[in-house]
JSON list of C-alpha atoms in Angstrom, two decimals:
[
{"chain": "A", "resi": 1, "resn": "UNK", "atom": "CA", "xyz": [-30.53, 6.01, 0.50]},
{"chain": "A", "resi": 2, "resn": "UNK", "atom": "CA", "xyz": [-28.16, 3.79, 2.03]},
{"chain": "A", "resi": 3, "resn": "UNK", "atom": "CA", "xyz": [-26.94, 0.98, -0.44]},
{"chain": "A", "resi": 4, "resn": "UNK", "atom": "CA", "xyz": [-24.20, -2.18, 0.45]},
{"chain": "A", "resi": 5, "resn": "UNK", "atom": "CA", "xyz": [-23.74, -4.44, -2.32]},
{"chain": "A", "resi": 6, "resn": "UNK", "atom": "CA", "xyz": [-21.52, -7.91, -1.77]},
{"chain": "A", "resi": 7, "resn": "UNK", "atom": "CA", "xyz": [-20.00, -9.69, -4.37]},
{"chain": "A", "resi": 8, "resn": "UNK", "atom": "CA", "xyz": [-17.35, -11.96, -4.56]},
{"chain": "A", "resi": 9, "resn": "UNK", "atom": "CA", "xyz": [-18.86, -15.30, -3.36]},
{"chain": "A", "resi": 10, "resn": "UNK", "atom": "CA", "xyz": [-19.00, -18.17, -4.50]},
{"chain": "A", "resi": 11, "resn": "UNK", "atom": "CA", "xyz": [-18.02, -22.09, -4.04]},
{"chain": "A", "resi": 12, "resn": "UNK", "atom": "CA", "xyz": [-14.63, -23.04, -3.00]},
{"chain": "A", "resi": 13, "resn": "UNK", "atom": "CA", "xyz": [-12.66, -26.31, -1.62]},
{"chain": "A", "resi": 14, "resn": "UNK", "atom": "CA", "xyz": [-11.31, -26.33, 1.90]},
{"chain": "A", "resi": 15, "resn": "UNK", "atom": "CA", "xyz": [-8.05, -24.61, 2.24]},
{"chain": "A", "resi": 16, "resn": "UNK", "atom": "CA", "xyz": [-8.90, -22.39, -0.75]},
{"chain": "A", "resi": 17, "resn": "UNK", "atom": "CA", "xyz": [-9.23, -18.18, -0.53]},
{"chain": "A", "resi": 18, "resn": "UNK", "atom": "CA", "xyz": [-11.63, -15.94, -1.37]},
{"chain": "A", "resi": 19, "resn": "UNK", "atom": "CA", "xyz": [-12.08, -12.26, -1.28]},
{"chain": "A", "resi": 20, "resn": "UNK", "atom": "CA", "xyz": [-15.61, -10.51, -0.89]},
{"chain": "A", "resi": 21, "resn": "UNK", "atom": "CA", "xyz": [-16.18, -6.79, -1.61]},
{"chain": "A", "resi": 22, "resn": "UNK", "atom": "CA", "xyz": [-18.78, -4.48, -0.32]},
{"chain": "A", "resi": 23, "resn": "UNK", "atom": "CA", "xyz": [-19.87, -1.63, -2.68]},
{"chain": "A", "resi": 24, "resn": "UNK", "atom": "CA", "xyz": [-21.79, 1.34, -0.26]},
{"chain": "A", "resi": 25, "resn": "UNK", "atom": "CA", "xyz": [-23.10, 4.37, -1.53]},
{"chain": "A", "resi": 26, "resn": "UNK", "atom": "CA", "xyz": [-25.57, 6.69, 0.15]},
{"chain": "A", "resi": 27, "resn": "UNK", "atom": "CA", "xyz": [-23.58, 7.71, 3.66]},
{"chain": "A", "resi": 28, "resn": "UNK", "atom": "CA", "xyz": [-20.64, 9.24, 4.26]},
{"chain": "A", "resi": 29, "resn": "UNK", "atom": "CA", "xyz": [-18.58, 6.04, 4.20]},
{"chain": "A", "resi": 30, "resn": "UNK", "atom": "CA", "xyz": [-14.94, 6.82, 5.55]},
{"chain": "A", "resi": 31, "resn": "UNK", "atom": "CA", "xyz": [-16.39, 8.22, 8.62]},
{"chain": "A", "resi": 32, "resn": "UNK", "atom": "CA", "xyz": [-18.33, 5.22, 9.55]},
{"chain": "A", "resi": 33, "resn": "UNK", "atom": "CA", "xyz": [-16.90, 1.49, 10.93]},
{"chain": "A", "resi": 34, "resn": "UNK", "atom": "CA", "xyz": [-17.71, -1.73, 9.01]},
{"chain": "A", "resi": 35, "resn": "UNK", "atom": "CA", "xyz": [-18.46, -5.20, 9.64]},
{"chain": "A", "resi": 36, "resn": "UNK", "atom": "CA", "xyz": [-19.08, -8.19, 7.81]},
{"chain": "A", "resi": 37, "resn": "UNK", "atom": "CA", "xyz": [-21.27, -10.88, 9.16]},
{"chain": "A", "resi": 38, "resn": "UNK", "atom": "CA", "xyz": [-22.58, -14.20, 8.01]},
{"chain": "A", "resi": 39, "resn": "UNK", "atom": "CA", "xyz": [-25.65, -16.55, 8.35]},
{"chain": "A", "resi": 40, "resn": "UNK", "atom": "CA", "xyz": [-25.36, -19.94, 7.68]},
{"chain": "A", "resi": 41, "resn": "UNK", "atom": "CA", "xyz": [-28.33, -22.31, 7.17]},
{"chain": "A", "resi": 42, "resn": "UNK", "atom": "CA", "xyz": [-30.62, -22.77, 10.30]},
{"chain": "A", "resi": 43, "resn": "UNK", "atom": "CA", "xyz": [-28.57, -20.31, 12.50]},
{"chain": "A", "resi": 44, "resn": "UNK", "atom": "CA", "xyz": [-28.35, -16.85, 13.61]},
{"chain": "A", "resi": 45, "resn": "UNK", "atom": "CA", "xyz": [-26.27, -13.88, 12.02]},
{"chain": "A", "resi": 46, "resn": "UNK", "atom": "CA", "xyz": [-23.28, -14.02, 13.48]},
{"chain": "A", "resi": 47, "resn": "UNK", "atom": "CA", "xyz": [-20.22, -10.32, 13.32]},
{"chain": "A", "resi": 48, "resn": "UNK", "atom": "CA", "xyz": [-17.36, -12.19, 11.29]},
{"chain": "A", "resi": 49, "resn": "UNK", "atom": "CA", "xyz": [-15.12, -8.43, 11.59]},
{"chain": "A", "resi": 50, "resn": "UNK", "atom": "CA", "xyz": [-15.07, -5.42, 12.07]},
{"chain": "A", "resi": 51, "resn": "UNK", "atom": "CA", "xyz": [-13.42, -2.10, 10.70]},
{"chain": "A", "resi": 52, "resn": "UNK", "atom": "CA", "xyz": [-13.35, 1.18, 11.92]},
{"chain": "A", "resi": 53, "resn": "UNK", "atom": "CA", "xyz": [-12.91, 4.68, 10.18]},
{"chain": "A", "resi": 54, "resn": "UNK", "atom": "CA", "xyz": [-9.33, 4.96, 11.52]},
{"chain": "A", "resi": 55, "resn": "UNK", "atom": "CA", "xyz": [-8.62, 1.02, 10.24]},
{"chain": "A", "resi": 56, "resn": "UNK", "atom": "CA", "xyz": [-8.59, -0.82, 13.78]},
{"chain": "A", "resi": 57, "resn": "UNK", "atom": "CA", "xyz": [-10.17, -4.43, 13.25]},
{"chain": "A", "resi": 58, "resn": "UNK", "atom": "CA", "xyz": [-11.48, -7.12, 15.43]},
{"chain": "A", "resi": 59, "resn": "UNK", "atom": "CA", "xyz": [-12.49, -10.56, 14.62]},
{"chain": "A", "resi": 60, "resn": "UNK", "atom": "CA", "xyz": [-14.24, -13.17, 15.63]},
{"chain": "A", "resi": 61, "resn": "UNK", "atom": "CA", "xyz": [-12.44, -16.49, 17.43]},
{"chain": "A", "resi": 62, "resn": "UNK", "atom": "CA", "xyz": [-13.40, -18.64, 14.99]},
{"chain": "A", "resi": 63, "resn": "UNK", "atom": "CA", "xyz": [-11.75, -16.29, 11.98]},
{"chain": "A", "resi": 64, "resn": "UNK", "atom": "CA", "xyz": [-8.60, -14.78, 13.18]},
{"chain": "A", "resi": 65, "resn": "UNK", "atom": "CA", "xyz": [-5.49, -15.78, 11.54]},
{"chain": "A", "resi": 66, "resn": "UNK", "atom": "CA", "xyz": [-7.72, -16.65, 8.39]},
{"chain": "A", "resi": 67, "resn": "UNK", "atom": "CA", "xyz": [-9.66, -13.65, 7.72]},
{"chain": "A", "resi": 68, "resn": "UNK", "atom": "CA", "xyz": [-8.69, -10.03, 6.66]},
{"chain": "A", "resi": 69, "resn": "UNK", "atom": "CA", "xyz": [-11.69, -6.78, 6.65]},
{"chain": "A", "resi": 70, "resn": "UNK", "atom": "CA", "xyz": [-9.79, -4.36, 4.73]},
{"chain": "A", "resi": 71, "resn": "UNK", "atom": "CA", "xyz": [-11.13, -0.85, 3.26]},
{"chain": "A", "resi": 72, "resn": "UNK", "atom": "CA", "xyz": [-10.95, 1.56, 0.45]},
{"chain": "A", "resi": 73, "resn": "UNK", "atom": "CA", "xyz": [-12.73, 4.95, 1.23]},
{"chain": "A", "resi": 74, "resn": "UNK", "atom": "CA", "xyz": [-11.26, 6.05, -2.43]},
{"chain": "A", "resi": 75, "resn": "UNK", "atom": "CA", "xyz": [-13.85, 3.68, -3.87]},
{"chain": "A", "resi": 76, "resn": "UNK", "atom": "CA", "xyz": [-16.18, 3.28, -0.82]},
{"chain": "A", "resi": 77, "resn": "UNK", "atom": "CA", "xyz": [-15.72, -0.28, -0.79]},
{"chain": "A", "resi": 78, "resn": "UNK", "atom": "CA", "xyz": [-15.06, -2.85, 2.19]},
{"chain": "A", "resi": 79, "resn": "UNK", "atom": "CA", "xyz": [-13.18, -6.06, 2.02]},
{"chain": "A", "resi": 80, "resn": "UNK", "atom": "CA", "xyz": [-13.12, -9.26, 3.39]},
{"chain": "A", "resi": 81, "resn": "UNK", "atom": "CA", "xyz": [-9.90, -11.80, 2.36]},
{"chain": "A", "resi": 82, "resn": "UNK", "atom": "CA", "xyz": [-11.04, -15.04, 3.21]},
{"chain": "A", "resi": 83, "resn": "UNK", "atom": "CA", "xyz": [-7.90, -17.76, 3.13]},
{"chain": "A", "resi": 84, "resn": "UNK", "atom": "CA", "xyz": [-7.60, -21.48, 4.83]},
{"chain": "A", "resi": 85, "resn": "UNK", "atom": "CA", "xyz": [-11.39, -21.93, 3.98]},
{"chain": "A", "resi": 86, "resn": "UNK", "atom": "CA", "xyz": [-13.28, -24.49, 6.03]},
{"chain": "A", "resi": 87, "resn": "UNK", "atom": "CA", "xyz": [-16.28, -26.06, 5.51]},
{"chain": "A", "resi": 88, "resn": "UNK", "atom": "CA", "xyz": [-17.89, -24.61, 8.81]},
{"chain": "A", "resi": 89, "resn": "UNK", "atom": "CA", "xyz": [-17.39, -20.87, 6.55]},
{"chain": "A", "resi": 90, "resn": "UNK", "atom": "CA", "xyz": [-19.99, -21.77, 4.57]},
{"chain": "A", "resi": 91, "resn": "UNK", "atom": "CA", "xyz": [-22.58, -18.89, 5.25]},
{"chain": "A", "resi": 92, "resn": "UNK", "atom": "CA", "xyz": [-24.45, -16.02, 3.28]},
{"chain": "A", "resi": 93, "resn": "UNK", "atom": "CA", "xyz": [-21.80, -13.01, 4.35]},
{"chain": "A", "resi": 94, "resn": "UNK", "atom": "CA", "xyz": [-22.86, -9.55, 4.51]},
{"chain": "A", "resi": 95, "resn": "UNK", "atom": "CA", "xyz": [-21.79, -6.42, 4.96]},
{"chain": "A", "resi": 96, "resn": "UNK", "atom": "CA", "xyz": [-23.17, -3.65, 7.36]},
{"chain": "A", "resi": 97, "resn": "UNK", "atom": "CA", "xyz": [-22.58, -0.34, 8.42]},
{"chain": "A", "resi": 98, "resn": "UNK", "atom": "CA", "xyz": [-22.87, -0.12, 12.53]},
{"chain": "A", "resi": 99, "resn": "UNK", "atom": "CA", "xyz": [-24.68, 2.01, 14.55]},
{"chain": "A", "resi": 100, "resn": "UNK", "atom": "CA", "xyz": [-21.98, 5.10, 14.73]},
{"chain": "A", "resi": 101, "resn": "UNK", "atom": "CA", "xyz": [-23.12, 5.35, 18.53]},
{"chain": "A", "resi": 102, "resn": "UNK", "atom": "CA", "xyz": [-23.42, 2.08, 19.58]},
{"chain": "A", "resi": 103, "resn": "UNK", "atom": "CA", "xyz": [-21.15, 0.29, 17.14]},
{"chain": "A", "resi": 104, "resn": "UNK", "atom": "CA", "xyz": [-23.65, -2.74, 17.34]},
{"chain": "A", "resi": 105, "resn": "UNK", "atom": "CA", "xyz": [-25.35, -3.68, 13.70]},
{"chain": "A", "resi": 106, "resn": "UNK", "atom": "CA", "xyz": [-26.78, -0.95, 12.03]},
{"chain": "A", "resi": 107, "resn": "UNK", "atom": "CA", "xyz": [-30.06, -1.04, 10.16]},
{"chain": "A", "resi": 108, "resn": "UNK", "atom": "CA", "xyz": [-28.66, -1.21, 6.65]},
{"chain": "A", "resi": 109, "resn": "UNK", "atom": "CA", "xyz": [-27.87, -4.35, 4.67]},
{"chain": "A", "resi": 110, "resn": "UNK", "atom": "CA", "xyz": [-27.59, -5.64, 1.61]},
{"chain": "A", "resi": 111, "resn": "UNK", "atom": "CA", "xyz": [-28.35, -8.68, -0.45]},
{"chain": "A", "resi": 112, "resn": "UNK", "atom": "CA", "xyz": [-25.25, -11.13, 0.54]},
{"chain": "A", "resi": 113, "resn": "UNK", "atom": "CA", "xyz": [-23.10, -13.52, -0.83]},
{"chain": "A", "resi": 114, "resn": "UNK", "atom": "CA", "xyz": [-22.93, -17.15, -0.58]},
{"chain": "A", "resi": 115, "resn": "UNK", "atom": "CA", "xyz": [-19.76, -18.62, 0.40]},
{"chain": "A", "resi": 116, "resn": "UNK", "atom": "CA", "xyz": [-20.10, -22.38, 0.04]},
{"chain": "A", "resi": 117, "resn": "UNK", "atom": "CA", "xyz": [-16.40, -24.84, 1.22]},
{"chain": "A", "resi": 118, "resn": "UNK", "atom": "CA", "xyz": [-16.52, -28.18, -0.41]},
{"chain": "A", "resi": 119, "resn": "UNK", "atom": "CA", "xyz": [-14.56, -30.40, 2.08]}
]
């Protein structure tokens, strides 16, 4: 079955980095695009980036220039390099595997982890 587990979380001061990995077993993974999203307290899940098989990205507004989705089908793990942290990053992120068809969110996630930005 279909496993993503995030590490790499954890709390930070504005301005600082971080980098979160995504461990997914259970697909074929270097045939499929990523995405990381996060979910901050008392709001929606919002896409953060995306990946795709052949390594194009996207990114949301409010992370571009910041953030970095990278990926290692070698070890079937996705990345996220987080720099210039802000406050407003603080979120649960997680990573998903999207809908090959579609490429909206897929039905797979796993258990997050919390980025917190001490201003």
């Amino acid at each position: 079955q279909v496993q993503l587990v995030e590490s790499g979380g954890g709390l930070v001061q504005a301005g600082g980095s971080l980098r979160l990995s995504c461990a997914a077993s259970g697909f074929i993974f270097s045939v499929n695009a990523m995405a990381w999203y996060r979910q901050a307290p008392g709001k929606q899940r919002d896409l953060v980036a995306v990946i795709t098989s052949g390594g194009s990205t996207n990114y949301a507004d409010s992370v571009k220039g910041r953030f970095t989705i990278s990926r290692d089908n070698a070890k079937n793990t996705v990345y996220l390099q987080m720099n210039s942290l802000k406050p407003e990053d603080t979120a649960i992120y997680y990573c998903n595997v999207l809908n090959p068809l579609t490429y909206n969110q897929g039905d797979y996630w796993g258990q997050g982890t919390q980025v917190t930005v001490s201003s």
